[in-house]
Every structure is written in structure tokens, then in C-alpha cells.
XYZ file of C-alpha atoms in Angstrom:
229
model
C 10.215 -11.316 -19.908
C 10.286 -7.482 -19.638
C 8.055 -7.111 -16.633
C 9.007 -6.694 -13.043
C 9.517 -10.117 -11.475
C 9.286 -11.194 -7.807
C 12.551 -13.587 -7.370
C 13.866 -15.712 -4.566
C 17.488 -16.743 -4.504
C 18.647 -19.237 -1.882
C 22.248 -18.553 -0.752
C 22.450 -15.115 -1.868
C 25.127 -13.635 0.296
C 28.303 -14.486 -2.055
C 29.554 -16.348 -5.099
C 26.835 -17.064 -7.759
C 23.916 -16.208 -5.600
C 25.395 -12.667 -4.776
C 26.221 -12.297 -8.490
C 22.604 -13.104 -9.409
C 21.341 -10.483 -6.903
C 23.534 -7.794 -8.258
C 22.211 -8.280 -11.839
C 18.512 -9.072 -11.080
C 18.028 -6.146 -8.505
C 18.507 -3.717 -11.036
C 14.955 -4.277 -12.661
C 13.144 -6.837 -10.230
C 12.286 -7.370 -6.700
C 14.523 -10.010 -5.163
C 14.778 -11.554 -1.675
C 17.950 -13.522 -0.974
C 18.128 -16.432 1.709
C 21.124 -16.243 4.056
C 22.039 -18.450 7.183
C 22.401 -15.595 9.603
C 21.226 -11.886 10.091
C 24.850 -10.518 9.879
C 25.401 -11.899 6.263
C 21.801 -10.566 5.099
C 22.690 -7.111 6.324
C 26.129 -6.789 4.926
C 24.838 -8.221 1.479
C 22.146 -5.664 1.124
C 24.334 -2.802 2.433
C 27.223 -3.821 -0.195
C 24.516 -3.744 -2.860
C 23.581 -0.004 -2.361
C 20.241 1.674 -3.235
C 17.941 0.262 -5.465
C 14.425 1.436 -6.690
C 12.852 -2.311 -6.115
C 12.072 -4.424 -3.090
C 15.428 -5.864 -2.160
C 15.885 -7.683 1.052
C 16.963 -10.763 2.938
C 15.285 -13.598 5.056
C 17.163 -16.135 7.304
C 16.830 -19.507 6.306
C 18.805 -22.694 6.576
C 17.764 -25.104 3.833
C 18.849 -28.013 6.161
C 16.013 -26.921 8.604
C 12.425 -27.188 7.720
C 11.223 -24.758 10.549
C 13.499 -22.013 9.217
C 12.253 -22.403 5.787
C 8.564 -22.375 6.631
C 9.102 -19.124 8.836
C 11.046 -17.624 5.840
C 8.298 -18.391 3.377
C 5.848 -16.686 5.787
C 8.070 -13.428 5.554
C 8.439 -13.876 1.873
C 4.749 -14.016 1.478
C 4.192 -10.679 3.515
C 6.709 -8.975 1.546
C 6.080 -9.966 -2.079
C 2.714 -12.003 -1.884
C 3.412 -13.854 -5.252
C 6.766 -15.344 -6.349
C 7.619 -15.660 -10.064
C 10.951 -17.221 -9.881
C 13.020 -19.472 -7.439
C 16.611 -19.872 -7.915
C 17.959 -22.646 -5.796
C 21.554 -21.744 -5.436
C 22.444 -22.764 -1.808
C 24.830 -25.707 -1.841
C 27.976 -27.108 -0.027
C 31.051 -28.984 -0.927
C 32.871 -30.678 1.713
C 36.546 -30.899 1.496
C 36.586 -34.557 0.963
C 36.615 -34.666 -2.744
C 40.195 -35.868 -3.256
C 39.143 -38.967 -1.715
C 38.032 -42.371 -3.520
C 34.320 -43.249 -3.073
C 35.444 -46.337 -0.949
C 37.227 -44.114 1.392
C 34.498 -41.183 1.493
C 32.599 -41.029 4.913
C 28.984 -41.622 4.950
C 28.519 -38.490 6.918
C 29.909 -36.129 4.133
C 27.449 -37.963 1.734
C 24.580 -37.505 3.950
C 25.254 -34.063 4.725
C 25.948 -32.926 1.196
C 22.702 -34.593 -0.037
C 20.796 -33.208 2.847
C 21.688 -29.667 1.691
C 22.211 -29.841 -2.238
C 19.219 -32.213 -2.644
C 16.831 -32.421 0.061
C 17.329 -28.550 0.675
C 15.955 -27.899 -2.529
C 12.946 -30.029 -2.206
C 12.180 -28.347 1.159
C 12.418 -24.849 -0.170
C 10.129 -25.874 -3.208
C 7.586 -27.377 -0.623
C 7.345 -23.651 0.775
C 7.693 -21.517 -2.147
C 5.765 -23.359 -4.771
C 2.417 -22.441 -2.934
C 3.317 -18.792 -3.432
C 3.486 -19.156 -7.015
C 0.068 -18.493 -8.133
C 0.857 -16.895 -11.486
C 2.572 -19.737 -12.973
C 6.399 -19.459 -12.297
C 9.927 -20.796 -12.955
C 12.307 -22.543 -10.813
C 15.968 -22.879 -11.664
C 18.218 -25.434 -9.577
C 21.829 -24.672 -9.960
C 23.540 -28.051 -10.291
C 26.844 -29.107 -11.798
C 28.073 -31.037 -14.876
C 29.601 -33.146 -12.109
C 26.357 -34.728 -11.590
C 25.888 -35.559 -15.388
C 25.795 -39.365 -15.689
C 27.226 -39.307 -19.254
C 30.392 -37.440 -18.119
C 30.819 -39.173 -14.840
C 34.275 -39.191 -13.570
C 36.240 -39.991 -10.373
C 36.355 -38.051 -6.975
C 33.915 -35.921 -5.250
C 31.617 -38.729 -4.631
C 29.304 -36.828 -2.085
C 28.910 -33.736 -4.272
C 28.444 -35.884 -7.567
C 25.789 -38.088 -5.920
C 23.882 -35.101 -4.437
C 23.908 -33.128 -7.867
C 22.877 -36.267 -9.905
C 20.010 -36.674 -7.579
C 19.005 -33.039 -7.689
C 18.929 -33.493 -11.678
C 16.568 -36.257 -10.908
C 14.615 -34.056 -8.506
C 14.314 -31.587 -11.244
C 12.773 -34.019 -13.757
C 10.282 -35.184 -11.097
C 9.175 -31.732 -10.306
C 9.015 -30.489 -13.922
C 6.340 -33.225 -14.380
C 4.520 -32.766 -11.197
C 4.461 -29.025 -11.220
C 3.663 -28.821 -14.927
C -0.183 -28.829 -14.529
C 0.221 -25.608 -12.373
C 2.173 -23.970 -15.146
C 5.469 -24.271 -13.182
C 8.433 -24.937 -15.325
C 11.631 -26.326 -13.514
C 15.102 -26.672 -15.038
C 18.594 -27.349 -13.734
C 21.550 -25.836 -15.098
C 25.322 -26.107 -14.629
C 26.964 -22.485 -14.046
C 30.192 -23.651 -15.490
C 33.514 -23.676 -13.620
C 33.346 -20.379 -11.783
C 35.768 -18.465 -9.479
C 33.919 -18.870 -6.176
C 35.041 -20.102 -2.853
C 33.913 -23.245 -4.157
C 35.114 -23.224 -7.622
C 38.670 -21.959 -6.761
C 41.014 -19.543 -8.178
C 41.722 -21.612 -11.211
C 38.252 -21.753 -12.520
C 37.570 -20.623 -16.097
C 34.737 -18.180 -15.555
C 34.238 -15.137 -13.493
C 31.199 -14.760 -11.421
C 29.959 -11.873 -13.721
C 30.381 -13.856 -16.659
C 28.560 -16.928 -15.254
C 25.802 -15.130 -13.654
C 25.028 -13.086 -16.734
C 24.380 -16.231 -18.795
C 22.250 -17.613 -15.941
C 20.092 -14.331 -15.924
C 19.684 -14.419 -19.694
C 18.389 -17.948 -19.552
C 16.246 -17.222 -16.539
C 14.474 -14.393 -18.200
C 14.104 -15.700 -21.687
C 10.655 -16.035 -23.274
C 11.197 -19.450 -24.559
C 11.800 -21.134 -21.088
C 12.050 -24.821 -21.178
C 10.915 -27.525 -18.931
C 12.461 -30.390 -17.461
C 15.995 -29.761 -18.877
C 19.667 -29.730 -17.842
C 21.469 -26.832 -19.395
C 24.872 -25.185 -19.443
C 25.366 -21.611 -20.873
C 21.837 -21.955 -22.161
C 22.466 -25.132 -24.299
C 20.645 -28.421 -23.267
C 23.352 -31.104 -22.241
């Protein structure tokens, strides 16, 4: 895909989201979503000048009203969206606890952001994808049933559910020419991944961008480093 794309990245002010913005803003129009105006302003300022349309909208994926308002602004700025990267997510610091000691509140909060948040955003952005389109949901190997281990109950459940949602959307949006995949970015040195992680943000996001823009983009798959898992 060599032509300029109109791209929306949720949670684009730090970590993987900001890493994606840095790479994609070189050749494409990108709008990031942020929780507050200050984060948006500082993210765009840090990026410096770009010849493309680069901006932010305030959106909280937990809140449908903010998503609907943000989608109206996105439509005004770019009209049509080619790619949506659902990156916004949370990891509540209960991950050392076993499942039977994990609070219901943390499970519901995590599910609300990591799973329902993606569905809410898709509801508002899919209608803007009139020329077919691509959706990439940032998941985690921690949501893979085949390799399921202990701990991080809330996060694991939210990402397993996100993988299921990806399959559902990939089937239902296929008649519109929209392809949906979920990817594990690997273990990345972010606020969430920690300092011991094996990948830098740049290494991870470079692989994600290569996958996102490839010509033979699959549908309904779960991938890591471009390979189906």
C-alpha cells in the first residue's frame, strides 16, 4: 500500500500508540485519540512538523458520547478512514493475584476498556470506512487460549474476549470489504510492559506498521511479528 492512508490510532499519546504515530505520520494522515487536551497538544508538539494532516481528538473509549463526538470531528477532518488501530488499553495492578482473589471491579473495568472500548470505537469509525478498510486490534499473547497461564486474570480475560470480538467483526464486516485482525505487539518496554521487556517501542511498532500496510492483508487472524499464532 504505497498511497497515502487516513489512519486513526486510539491511545496515541504514549507507548506503542505514539510509536505508531511517529512512523505513520511520515507518509500518511493520522489522527490520534487522547483522554485529555493537554496530552494531545504535547504529543503533536513533540512530533514536530509534518506535511500530512496530523492531529488529535479527545476521546475516552469507556464513554460512548465522547467517541461519537470524536468521530464527528474525525469525519470533518478526513472524511473517509482507511485504517483504525485500536491501541488504547489498561492493565490494573492486580496481576500478581490469583483469579479467586481478583476483584470483580478490576475485571469489569478492564473488560470495559480493553474489549467494549474497541467495540464502541468500531461502531463510530466503521461508518467512515466507505472505501473498504483495515482494523487492527492490539491484543496480547496473554489472551491466547492455547498458551494460557496464571495471573493477570482481568487482563487475560479482556484480551481473550477481544480476540473473539475480532473474529466476529472479521466475519460481519467482510461484506463491506473491511478486514479485521488482532495482533500481539510482543513484550515491549512501555509503562505497561516494564523495563525488563525484550522489545523497544521502535522495534515493535516497525513490525506493526509493516504488517498494517502490507498488500496481502489477512482477515480474522491473530498474529505476532507478522506471523499467525
